[in-house]
Coordinates of C-alpha atoms in Angstrom, one line a residue:
F1435 CA 210.0 95.9 35.4
F1436 CA 207.6 93.1 34.4
D1437 CA 207.2 91.6 30.9
F1438 CA 204.1 89.4 30.8
G1439 CA 204.8 87.7 27.5
Y1440 CA 205.2 90.9 25.5
H1441 CA 208.6 90.2 23.9
Q1442 CA 208.4 86.4 24.1
E1443 CA 204.9 85.0 24.3
D1444 CA 205.8 81.9 26.4
R1445 CA 207.8 83.8 29.0
F1446 CA 207.2 86.1 32.0
T1447 CA 210.3 88.0 33.0
Y1448 CA 211.1 90.7 35.5
R1449 CA 214.1 92.7 36.4
T1450 CA 215.0 95.2 39.1
K1451 CA 217.5 98.0 39.5
G1452 CA 219.1 96.4 42.5
G1453 CA 218.6 94.7 45.8
E1454 CA 216.7 91.5 46.6
M1455 CA 213.2 90.8 45.4
T1456 CA 210.6 88.6 47.1
Y1457 CA 207.5 87.6 45.1
Y1458 CA 204.4 85.6 45.8
F1459 CA 202.5 83.5 43.3
I1460 CA 198.8 83.4 44.2
A1461 CA 196.7 81.0 42.2
G1462 CA 192.9 80.6 42.2
D1463 CA 190.0 79.3 40.1
H1464 CA 188.7 82.9 39.9
V1465 CA 190.1 86.3 40.2
A1466 CA 187.9 86.9 43.2
D1467 CA 189.6 83.9 44.9
Q1468 CA 193.0 85.5 44.2
L1469 CA 191.9 88.8 45.6
D1470 CA 190.7 87.0 48.8
D1471 CA 194.2 85.4 49.2
Y1472 CA 196.1 88.5 48.1
T1473 CA 194.3 90.8 50.6
W1474 CA 194.7 88.2 53.3
L1475 CA 198.4 88.5 52.7
T1476 CA 198.7 92.2 52.3
G1477 CA 195.7 93.3 54.5
R1478 CA 192.1 94.1 54.0
Q1479 CA 190.5 97.5 53.7
P1480 CA 188.8 98.4 57.0
L1481 CA 185.3 99.8 56.8
P1482 CA 185.3 103.6 56.3
P1483 CA 183.1 105.7 58.3
K1484 CA 179.7 105.5 56.7
W1485 CA 179.6 109.3 56.1
G1486 CA 182.6 108.8 53.8
L1487 CA 180.3 106.9 51.3
G1488 CA 178.0 109.9 50.9
Y1489 CA 178.6 112.8 48.5
I1490 CA 181.8 114.8 49.1
Q1491 CA 182.1 118.4 48.0
S1492 CA 185.6 119.8 47.4
K1493 CA 187.5 122.4 45.5
F1494 CA 191.0 124.0 45.2
G1495 CA 190.0 125.8 47.0
Y1496 CA 187.6 127.3 49.6
E1497 CA 189.8 130.1 51.0
T1498 CA 188.0 131.4 54.0
E1499 CA 185.6 130.4 56.7
D1500 CA 182.9 132.6 55.1
E1501 CA 183.3 130.9 51.8
A1502 CA 183.1 127.4 53.3
R1503 CA 180.0 128.3 55.3
G1504 CA 178.4 129.7 52.1
I1505 CA 179.0 126.4 50.3
V1506 CA 177.4 124.4 53.1
D1507 CA 174.5 126.8 53.2
S1508 CA 174.0 126.4 49.4
L1509 CA 174.3 122.6 49.6
R1510 CA 171.5 122.5 52.1
T1511 CA 169.4 125.3 50.5
K1512 CA 169.6 123.6 47.1
E1513 CA 168.7 120.2 48.8
I1514 CA 171.9 118.4 47.7
P1515 CA 172.6 115.5 50.0
T1516 CA 176.2 115.9 51.3
D1517 CA 178.3 114.3 54.0
V1518 CA 181.7 115.9 53.6
L1519 CA 183.3 119.3 52.8
I1520 CA 187.0 119.2 52.1
L1521 CA 189.3 122.2 52.7
D1522 CA 192.4 122.5 50.5
L1523 CA 195.7 124.1 51.4
Y1524 CA 194.1 127.5 52.3
W1525 CA 193.1 126.3 55.8
N1526 CA 196.7 127.0 57.0
E1527 CA 199.0 129.9 56.2
N1528 CA 202.0 128.1 54.7
M1529 CA 202.5 124.6 53.4
G1530 CA 203.9 122.6 56.3
D1531 CA 201.9 124.5 59.0
L1532 CA 199.8 122.1 61.0
S1533 CA 197.8 124.9 62.4
W1534 CA 194.7 127.0 61.3
D1535 CA 195.1 130.3 59.6
R1536 CA 193.0 132.3 62.1
E1537 CA 192.8 135.3 59.8
A1538 CA 191.1 133.3 57.1
F1539 CA 189.3 130.9 59.5
P1540 CA 188.8 132.9 62.7
D1541 CA 186.5 130.3 64.4
P1542 CA 187.5 126.9 62.9
Y1543 CA 186.1 124.7 65.5
G1544 CA 182.9 126.6 65.7
M1545 CA 182.7 126.1 61.9
V1546 CA 183.4 122.4 62.2
R1547 CA 180.8 122.1 64.9
D1548 CA 178.2 123.9 62.9
F1549 CA 178.9 121.7 59.9
K1550 CA 178.5 118.6 62.0
D1551 CA 175.1 120.0 63.1
E1552 CA 174.2 120.0 59.4
G1553 CA 175.4 116.4 59.0
I1554 CA 178.6 117.4 57.2
E1555 CA 182.1 116.4 58.2
T1556 CA 185.2 118.5 57.5
V1557 CA 188.3 117.0 56.0
L1558 CA 191.7 118.9 55.8
I1559 CA 194.6 118.5 53.4
T1560 CA 198.2 118.0 54.5
Q1561 CA 201.3 117.4 52.4
P1562 CA 204.7 115.7 52.9
Y1563 CA 206.4 119.0 51.9
M1564 CA 206.9 122.3 53.7
E1565 CA 208.0 125.6 52.4
E1566 CA 210.8 127.6 54.1
F1567 CA 208.2 130.0 55.6
S1568 CA 206.5 127.3 57.6
R1569 CA 206.8 127.6 61.3
N1570 CA 207.7 123.9 61.4
F1571 CA 210.6 124.2 59.0
P1572 CA 213.3 125.4 61.6
P1573 CA 212.7 122.6 64.1
A1574 CA 212.4 119.9 61.3
D1575 CA 215.6 121.2 59.8
N1576 CA 217.4 121.2 63.2
L1577 CA 216.3 117.7 64.1
G1578 CA 217.4 116.3 60.8
Y1579 CA 213.9 115.2 59.9
L1580 CA 214.0 116.4 56.2
V1581 CA 215.3 114.6 53.2
M1582 CA 219.0 115.4 52.6
D1583 CA 221.5 115.8 49.8
E1584 CA 224.6 113.7 49.4
D1585 CA 226.5 116.0 51.8
G1586 CA 224.0 115.5 54.6
N1587 CA 222.4 118.9 54.2
T1588 CA 218.7 119.5 53.9
Y1589 CA 217.7 119.1 50.3
E1590 CA 216.2 122.5 49.2
M1591 CA 214.0 122.7 46.0
E1592 CA 214.1 126.2 44.6
E1593 CA 211.1 128.1 43.2
W1594 CA 208.6 126.1 45.2
W1595 CA 205.1 126.3 43.8
S1596 CA 203.0 126.9 47.0
C1597 CA 204.7 130.3 47.5
D1598 CA 204.5 131.2 43.8
G1599 CA 208.2 130.4 43.4
E1600 CA 209.3 132.9 46.0
C1601 CA 210.7 130.3 48.4
F1602 CA 212.3 126.8 48.5
G1603 CA 210.5 123.7 49.5
V1604 CA 211.7 120.7 51.5
L1605 CA 210.5 117.1 51.8
L1606 CA 209.7 115.5 55.1
D1607 CA 211.4 112.1 55.6
F1608 CA 208.6 109.7 56.4
T1609 CA 211.1 106.8 56.4
N1610 CA 212.5 108.1 59.7
P1611 CA 210.4 106.7 62.6
D1612 CA 211.4 109.6 64.9
M1613 CA 210.2 112.1 62.4
R1614 CA 206.9 110.3 62.0
D1615 CA 206.3 110.4 65.8
W1616 CA 207.2 114.1 65.9
W1617 CA 205.0 114.9 62.9
W1618 CA 202.0 113.0 64.4
D1619 CA 202.3 114.8 67.7
M1620 CA 201.2 118.0 66.0
H1621 CA 198.1 116.5 64.5
P1622 CA 195.7 116.5 67.5
D1623 CA 195.9 120.2 68.0
F1624 CA 194.4 121.1 64.6
M1625 CA 192.1 118.1 64.4
Q1626 CA 190.0 118.7 67.5
N1627 CA 189.2 120.7 70.6
D1628 CA 186.7 120.3 73.3
T1629 CA 183.8 121.3 71.1
A1630 CA 184.4 119.7 67.7
N1631 CA 186.5 117.2 65.8
V1632 CA 187.7 117.4 62.2
G1633 CA 186.5 114.3 60.5
G1634 CA 189.4 113.1 58.4
Y1635 CA 192.6 113.6 56.5
W1636 CA 193.6 114.4 52.9
T1637 CA 197.2 113.3 52.3
D1638 CA 198.2 114.8 49.0
L1639 CA 201.4 114.7 46.9
G1640 CA 202.6 111.6 48.7
E1641 CA 204.1 109.8 45.6
P1642 CA 206.1 112.0 46.6
E1643 CA 205.3 114.4 43.8
R1644 CA 208.9 115.6 43.5
H1645 CA 211.4 112.9 44.3
H1646 CA 214.8 113.7 42.8
D1647 CA 217.3 110.9 42.2
D1648 CA 219.9 112.7 44.3
M1649 CA 217.8 112.8 47.5
Y1650 CA 218.8 110.7 50.5
H1651 CA 216.5 109.3 53.1
H1652 CA 216.9 107.8 56.6
E1653 CA 216.3 104.4 55.0
G1654 CA 218.3 104.9 51.8
V1655 CA 218.3 106.4 48.3
V1656 CA 215.2 107.2 46.3
E1657 CA 214.9 103.9 44.5
E1658 CA 214.9 102.1 47.8
V1659 CA 212.2 104.1 49.5
H1660 CA 210.0 105.6 46.8
N1661 CA 207.3 102.9 46.6
T1662 CA 206.9 102.7 50.4
F1663 CA 207.1 106.4 51.2
N1664 CA 203.4 107.1 51.2
L1665 CA 202.6 103.7 52.8
K1666 CA 204.6 104.8 55.9
W1667 CA 202.7 108.1 56.0
S1668 CA 199.4 106.2 55.9
Q1669 CA 200.6 103.9 58.6
M1670 CA 201.6 106.8 60.8
L1671 CA 198.1 108.4 60.4
F1672 CA 196.4 105.1 61.0
N1673 CA 198.2 104.3 64.2
G1674 CA 198.1 107.9 65.4
H1675 CA 194.4 108.2 64.7
R1676 CA 193.8 104.9 66.7
E1677 CA 195.6 106.5 69.7
M1678 CA 193.8 109.8 69.4
R1679 CA 190.3 108.3 68.8
P1680 CA 190.5 104.7 69.9
D1681 CA 187.0 103.6 68.6
E1682 CA 186.7 105.8 65.5
R1683 CA 187.3 104.7 61.9
I1684 CA 189.8 106.6 59.8
F1685 CA 189.1 108.5 56.6
N1686 CA 192.3 109.2 54.7
L1687 CA 191.9 110.5 51.2
S1688 CA 195.3 109.6 49.7
R1689 CA 196.7 110.2 46.2
S1690 CA 199.2 107.3 46.2
G1691 CA 200.2 104.1 48.0
F1692 CA 201.7 100.7 47.6
A1693 CA 200.8 97.0 48.0
G1694 CA 199.2 96.8 51.5
S1695 CA 198.3 100.5 51.8
Q1696 CA 194.6 99.4 51.8
R1697 CA 195.0 98.0 55.3
Y1698 CA 195.6 101.5 56.6
G1699 CA 192.2 102.6 55.3
I1700 CA 193.2 104.9 52.4
V1701 CA 190.7 106.0 49.8
P1702 CA 192.8 106.9 46.8
W1703 CA 192.0 108.9 43.6
S1704 CA 193.5 109.3 40.2
G1705 CA 195.1 112.6 40.7
D1706 CA 194.9 116.0 39.0
V1707 CA 193.2 114.8 35.8
A1708 CA 192.2 117.1 32.9
R1709 CA 188.7 118.4 32.4
S1710 CA 187.9 116.6 29.2
F1711 CA 186.0 113.6 27.9
P1712 CA 189.3 111.8 27.0
A1713 CA 190.3 112.1 30.6
L1714 CA 187.0 110.9 31.8
E1715 CA 187.2 107.9 29.4
V1716 CA 190.2 106.4 31.2
Q1717 CA 188.7 106.7 34.7
P1718 CA 186.6 103.5 34.8
Q1719 CA 189.6 101.5 33.6
M1720 CA 191.9 103.0 36.2
M1721 CA 189.3 102.3 38.9
L1722 CA 188.9 98.6 37.9
H1723 CA 192.7 98.1 37.7
Q1724 CA 193.0 99.4 41.2
S1725 CA 190.2 97.2 42.4
L1726 CA 192.1 94.2 41.0
A1727 CA 195.2 95.3 43.0
G1728 CA 193.3 95.2 46.3
I1729 CA 192.8 99.0 46.3
A1730 CA 189.0 98.9 46.5
W1731 CA 188.1 102.5 47.2
H1732 CA 189.7 104.2 44.1
H1733 CA 187.8 107.1 42.5
S1734 CA 188.4 110.3 40.6
D1735 CA 187.8 114.1 40.8
I1736 CA 184.2 114.4 39.5
G1737 CA 184.3 117.0 36.7
G1738 CA 188.1 116.8 36.3
F1739 CA 190.7 118.9 38.1
T1740 CA 192.5 121.2 35.6
G1741 CA 191.5 123.2 32.6
D1742 CA 189.3 126.1 31.8
V1743 CA 186.7 124.4 29.6
C1744 CA 183.6 124.5 31.8
N1745 CA 181.2 122.0 30.4
G1746 CA 178.0 121.1 32.1
E1747 CA 177.6 117.9 30.0
L1748 CA 181.1 116.7 31.0
Y1749 CA 180.3 117.5 34.7
T1750 CA 177.0 115.6 34.4
R1751 CA 178.5 112.5 32.8
W1752 CA 181.4 112.5 35.3
M1753 CA 179.0 112.8 38.1
Q1754 CA 177.1 109.7 36.8
H1755 CA 180.3 107.8 36.7
G1756 CA 181.3 109.1 40.2
I1757 CA 178.0 108.2 41.8
F1758 CA 178.6 104.6 40.8
S1759 CA 182.3 104.6 41.9
P1760 CA 183.3 103.5 45.4
L1761 CA 183.5 107.2 46.5
A1762 CA 181.7 110.2 45.0
R1763 CA 183.7 113.4 45.3
A1764 CA 183.6 116.5 43.2
H1765 CA 186.9 118.4 43.0
G1766 CA 188.8 120.7 40.7
N1767 CA 190.7 124.0 40.5
D1768 CA 188.9 127.3 40.6
Q1769 CA 189.0 127.8 36.8
C1770 CA 185.6 126.0 36.7
P1771 CA 182.8 125.3 39.2
T1772 CA 182.9 122.0 41.1
E1773 CA 179.5 122.4 42.7
P1774 CA 176.4 121.0 41.0
W1775 CA 174.8 124.5 40.7
G1776 CA 177.8 126.0 39.0
F1777 CA 176.7 125.4 35.4
D1778 CA 172.9 125.6 34.6
E1779 CA 169.6 124.4 35.9
T1780 CA 169.6 121.3 33.8
T1781 CA 173.0 120.2 35.2
L1782 CA 171.9 121.0 38.7
R1783 CA 168.7 119.0 38.3
I1784 CA 170.3 115.9 36.8
T1785 CA 173.3 115.7 39.1
R1786 CA 171.1 116.3 42.2
D1787 CA 168.9 113.4 41.1
F1788 CA 172.0 111.1 40.8
I1789 CA 173.4 112.2 44.2
N1790 CA 170.0 111.3 45.7
M1791 CA 170.2 107.9 43.9
R1792 CA 173.5 107.2 45.7
Y1793 CA 171.9 107.9 49.1
E1794 CA 168.9 105.7 48.2
F1795 CA 171.3 102.8 47.4
M1796 CA 173.3 103.3 50.6
P1797 CA 172.1 100.0 52.3
Y1798 CA 173.3 98.1 49.2
L1799 CA 176.6 100.0 48.9
Y1800 CA 177.4 99.6 52.6
S1801 CA 176.8 95.9 52.4
M1802 CA 179.4 95.9 49.6
A1803 CA 181.8 97.8 51.8
F1804 CA 181.5 95.0 54.3
Q1805 CA 182.4 92.4 51.6
T1806 CA 185.6 94.4 50.9
W1807 CA 186.6 94.1 54.5
D1808 CA 185.5 90.5 54.9
S1809 CA 186.9 89.0 51.7
G1810 CA 188.7 91.6 49.7
M1811 CA 185.9 91.8 47.1
P1812 CA 185.9 95.3 45.6
V1813 CA 182.8 97.4 45.2
T1814 CA 183.5 97.9 41.5
R1815 CA 184.3 94.8 39.6
P1816 CA 185.1 93.9 35.9
L1817 CA 182.5 92.1 34.0
F1818 CA 184.6 89.0 33.6
F1819 CA 184.0 88.3 37.3
E1820 CA 180.7 87.1 36.1
D1821 CA 181.9 84.7 33.4
S1822 CA 185.7 84.4 33.0
D1823 CA 185.3 82.1 30.0
D1824 CA 183.6 84.8 27.9
E1825 CA 186.5 86.5 26.0
N1826 CA 184.2 89.4 25.1
L1827 CA 184.4 90.5 28.7
W1828 CA 188.2 90.3 29.2
D1829 CA 189.0 93.7 27.8
E1830 CA 185.8 95.5 28.8
G1831 CA 186.9 98.6 30.8
D1832 CA 183.8 100.9 30.6
T1833 CA 180.9 98.7 31.7
H1834 CA 181.4 97.2 35.2
F1835 CA 179.7 95.8 38.2
W1836 CA 178.8 98.1 41.1
G1837 CA 178.4 95.4 43.8
D1838 CA 176.9 92.0 43.3
D1839 CA 173.8 92.7 41.1
I1840 CA 174.1 96.1 39.4
I1841 CA 175.9 96.8 36.1
V1842 CA 176.6 100.4 35.0
S1843 CA 178.1 101.7 31.8
P1844 CA 179.1 105.3 32.0
V1845 CA 178.7 107.5 29.0
L1846 CA 182.2 108.8 28.1
E1847 CA 181.9 110.6 24.8
E1848 CA 180.7 114.2 24.3
G1849 CA 177.3 114.3 22.6
Q1850 CA 176.7 110.6 23.0
R1851 CA 173.1 109.6 23.5
R1852 CA 173.3 105.9 22.7
K1853 CA 175.9 103.3 23.8
E1854 CA 176.7 99.8 22.8
V1855 CA 176.7 97.6 25.9
Y1856 CA 177.8 94.0 26.1
L1857 CA 176.1 92.1 28.9
P1858 CA 177.4 88.9 30.5
E1859 CA 175.4 85.6 30.4
G1860 CA 172.1 85.7 32.4
R1861 CA 169.1 87.9 32.4
W1862 CA 169.3 91.6 33.1
K1863 CA 166.6 94.2 33.7
D1864 CA 167.1 97.8 32.4
Y1865 CA 166.9 100.0 35.5
W1866 CA 165.0 102.7 33.6
S1867 CA 162.6 100.9 31.4
G1868 CA 162.3 97.5 33.1
R1869 CA 163.0 95.7 29.8
T1870 CA 164.7 92.3 30.1
F1871 CA 167.9 91.5 28.2
S1872 CA 169.5 88.2 27.7
G1873 CA 173.2 88.2 28.3
G1874 CA 176.0 87.0 26.0
R1875 CA 175.5 89.7 23.4
E1876 CA 175.7 93.4 22.8
Y1877 CA 172.8 95.9 22.8
D1878 CA 172.3 99.5 21.6
I1879 CA 171.1 101.3 24.7
Y1880 CA 169.4 104.6 24.8
A1881 CA 171.4 107.0 27.0
P1882 CA 170.0 110.6 27.2
L1883 CA 171.8 113.1 29.3
D1884 CA 169.8 112.3 32.4
R1885 CA 170.5 108.5 32.3
I1886 CA 173.4 106.2 32.6
P1887 CA 173.0 102.7 31.1
M1888 CA 172.2 100.6 34.1
F1889 CA 171.1 97.0 34.5
I1890 CA 169.9 94.9 37.5
R1891 CA 170.4 91.2 37.6
A1892 CA 167.0 89.4 37.1
G1893 CA 165.9 88.0 40.4
A1894 CA 168.0 90.5 42.4
I1895 CA 167.0 92.1 45.7
I1896 CA 168.3 95.6 46.2
P1897 CA 167.9 97.1 49.7
K1898 CA 167.3 100.9 49.6
Q1899 CA 166.3 103.7 51.8
Q1900 CA 164.8 107.2 51.6
A1901 CA 167.4 109.7 50.6
G1902 CA 168.1 112.4 53.2
D1903 CA 170.4 115.4 53.7
H1904 CA 173.2 113.0 54.9
V1905 CA 173.7 109.2 55.5
D1906 CA 172.3 109.3 59.0
D1907 CA 169.4 111.6 58.2
Q1908 CA 167.1 108.6 57.5
P1909 CA 167.2 105.9 60.2
L1910 CA 167.1 102.3 59.0
D1911 CA 163.8 101.6 60.7
T1912 CA 162.3 101.7 57.2
L1913 CA 163.8 99.7 54.3
K1914 CA 162.7 99.5 50.7
L1915 CA 163.4 96.3 48.9
A1916 CA 163.6 96.7 45.1
L1917 CA 162.7 93.2 43.8
Y1918 CA 163.2 92.1 40.2
P1919 CA 161.3 88.7 40.1
D1920 CA 162.1 86.4 37.3
L1921 CA 160.9 82.9 36.4
D1922 CA 164.4 81.8 35.2
Q1923 CA 166.5 83.3 38.0
D1924 CA 166.1 83.3 41.7
G1925 CA 167.7 85.9 43.8
S1926 CA 169.2 86.5 47.3
F1927 CA 171.0 89.2 49.2
T1928 CA 172.6 89.6 52.6
M1929 CA 172.3 93.1 54.0
Y1930 CA 174.9 94.4 56.4
E1931 CA 174.5 97.2 59.0
D1932 CA 176.3 98.6 62.0
D1933 CA 176.6 101.8 63.9
G1934 CA 178.5 103.4 60.9
H1935 CA 181.4 104.9 62.8
S1936 CA 183.0 102.7 65.5
L1937 CA 185.4 99.8 65.3
S1938 CA 182.9 97.5 67.1
Y1939 CA 182.2 95.7 63.8
K1940 CA 185.6 94.0 64.1
D1941 CA 184.3 92.3 67.3
G1942 CA 181.1 91.2 65.6
D1943 CA 178.8 94.0 66.6
Y1944 CA 176.7 94.2 63.5
L1945 CA 173.5 92.9 61.9
T1946 CA 173.0 90.8 58.8
T1947 CA 169.7 90.2 57.2
S1948 CA 169.1 87.6 54.5
F1949 CA 166.6 88.1 51.7
D1950 CA 165.5 85.4 49.2
Q1951 CA 163.0 85.5 46.3
Q1952 CA 161.7 83.2 43.6
M1953 CA 159.0 83.1 41.0
F1954 CA 157.3 79.9 39.9
F1955 CA 154.1 78.3 38.6
Y1956 CA 151.8 76.2 40.9
E1957 CA 148.6 74.8 39.4
D1958 CA 148.3 77.4 36.6
Q1959 CA 149.1 80.3 39.0
R1960 CA 152.2 82.4 39.0
I1961 CA 153.6 83.0 42.5
A1962 CA 156.2 85.5 43.5
E1963 CA 157.7 84.7 46.9
L1964 CA 159.9 86.8 49.2
E1965 CA 161.5 85.5 52.4
I1966 CA 162.9 88.0 54.8
G1967 CA 165.1 86.3 57.4
A1968 CA 165.3 87.3 61.0
P1969 CA 168.3 89.5 61.4
E1970 CA 171.4 88.0 63.1
G1971 CA 173.7 89.8 65.5
E1972 CA 173.3 93.2 67.1
Y1973 CA 174.9 96.6 67.4
E1974 CA 174.5 99.6 69.6
G1975 CA 171.8 102.0 68.3
Q1976 CA 170.0 99.5 66.1
P1977 CA 166.3 100.2 65.6
D1978 CA 163.8 98.3 67.8
E1979 CA 161.2 98.0 65.0
R1980 CA 161.4 97.9 61.2
T1981 CA 159.1 98.5 58.3
Y1982 CA 159.8 96.8 55.0
L1983 CA 158.3 98.1 51.8
A1984 CA 158.9 95.5 49.2
E1985 CA 158.5 96.6 45.6
F1986 CA 157.9 93.7 43.2
R1987 CA 158.7 95.3 39.8
G1988 CA 157.6 94.1 36.4
L1989 CA 154.4 92.3 37.5
R1990 CA 151.9 92.9 34.7
H1991 CA 148.8 91.8 36.5
Q1992 CA 147.2 92.9 39.7
P1993 CA 147.6 90.2 42.4
E1994 CA 144.6 87.9 43.1
E1995 CA 145.8 87.4 46.7
V1996 CA 148.8 88.4 48.8
Y1997 CA 149.8 86.5 51.9
V1998 CA 152.2 87.3 54.7
E1999 CA 153.0 84.3 56.8
G2000 CA 150.2 82.4 55.2
M2001 CA 147.5 85.0 56.1
P2002 CA 145.9 87.3 53.4
I2003 CA 146.5 91.0 53.8
E2004 CA 144.4 94.0 52.9
Q2005 CA 144.7 95.6 49.4
F2006 CA 144.8 99.4 49.3
D2007 CA 143.8 101.9 46.6
S2008 CA 146.9 104.1 46.8
L2009 CA 150.5 103.9 47.9
D2010 CA 149.9 106.7 50.4
D2011 CA 147.1 104.7 52.0
L2012 CA 149.4 101.6 52.2
R2013 CA 152.3 103.6 53.8
A2014 CA 149.9 104.9 56.5
A2015 CA 149.1 101.2 57.4
D2016 CA 151.2 98.7 59.2
E2017 CA 150.6 96.0 56.7
G2018 CA 149.0 95.7 53.2
V2019 CA 149.4 95.7 49.5
Y2020 CA 149.0 98.1 46.6
Y2021 CA 149.3 97.5 42.9
D2022 CA 150.4 100.3 40.7
R2023 CA 149.2 99.4 37.2
R2024 CA 151.0 102.2 35.5
N2025 CA 154.4 101.1 36.9
Q2026 CA 153.6 97.4 36.9
T2027 CA 154.8 97.3 40.5
T2028 CA 153.2 95.5 43.5
Y2029 CA 154.0 97.1 46.8
V2030 CA 153.8 95.0 50.0
Q2031 CA 154.4 96.5 53.4
V2032 CA 155.1 94.7 56.6
S2033 CA 156.0 96.1 60.0
G2034 CA 157.0 94.8 63.4
E2035 CA 159.9 94.1 65.7
I2036 CA 163.3 94.2 64.0
F2037 CA 164.0 90.5 64.6
N2038 CA 160.8 89.4 63.0
A2039 CA 161.0 87.2 59.9
Y2040 CA 158.4 87.3 57.1
R2041 CA 157.3 85.2 54.2
V2042 CA 155.4 87.1 51.4
Q2043 CA 153.6 85.3 48.6
I2044 CA 151.9 87.1 45.7
I2045 CA 149.4 85.0 43.8
M2046 CA 148.7 86.1 40.2

């Protein structure tokens, strides 16, 4: 128990129920410096597979192969970009069975293979509990691999919920290393065969959900093992996955963890939250607190998990928050739809647009994922990261950074169409209107149902791509650069890319590309300048050539001249004509955007100058 000056303002105190305690004091000039040191100590979050950053569709639950196939067909027919379908506990017959229910899923590997052909990975749930009907209960009981009572007998929990109270449940003892080895040995058989591989794991209930004080574990009583129980489970999967697939990143959707769990690649969420605006209201704060604790990939069930109030507005606002969370995953029980088309056409249209936005921002988001692995910097960050001296930012839990240069402020109240947003010092561009705001004050922002208040740092460079059906649907041979030139703020960005699935990045097999821009006056002429650096590094599968489409936003006048590497380029009359060329410029007067396109070998560098 920690008391940070609550009872006595000049004291920090702690107490424990027993045993020794070791603590580390980590100091830094900035919280980001502390996170760097803390994650150096406890471990950094490895890069997830890139498909894990796409949209994830889930529900409790899809009960049959036919139902799962129907969902995938609908996702593709309705043109909703998706990378993952998650199957809840119905994929096996009884809780604790690590084998497919062949009556409900007669051709599981054919299904997984077909989903892969559509660009969709399959993720399966497992739990640390098993019911007495599980085929794995007798051997686990005989081997002593289950949590026990004080007499050394298996601890049986009556009226267990997964069998509607018609059986007892038992808890696997993940503190026993022999048990962990035995449990892992059953995983490869349901995770893969010669034709298809299941993409990842969903480890639910690992707090563990029911952990009674009179339970006894291999390593001790409940108070001695509770906090590290799920960490050991995550460690088991991490090590086992590395043996089974030596060069493949792990995806482990885990509901709980402990200090250091991030080094085993977990992507946690906030649990079975209610379907309500008050439940949505606390999600950004929980996400930011987790990011400050080194758990950088926290997210929540988009739409809420439990409750029978099916509200399209709530689903839409939650989707907007979820799209700008580290992970974007819709989930809930079957009292309400979890799919974007389950409400009405307006909800479908708006949520599909936001899912497409996430895919467009994927080069930016993936670069932030690299930062998390490299320095411990989370994707989502509190505003006080920008200016820790501004007391107005200290308690801000709604509005937050999504990466280096984007601020989002999710709408969290029913019927709300305007929101007060306080911006940190600096200059910020409204994503929707292009209006420039000076930071250090609060603004009343228009927030209709199809918008989330969203601001881009003036001077920023945001790499984007064309949205596709899944993250690998659009190769990175074409990149869009959304530029927000500003006389008062220069901008830069380093884009990261790799093969998206292997562990080769740990050996330096990746590319980084630097972008810099500035705007200035020279002899009564305004000049916007962009420098695209030659990419550094390499990785298997990288494109040989690349087209950059730079979008200089907010330029009110048509350029007089545009130069690339000091040479004037042709001006086109339409964006379509420009896109059909290798190089050129087009000015869109209505959107006040100048488009400059350059193409060539991937390791080319470019200097673009717009004279106005």
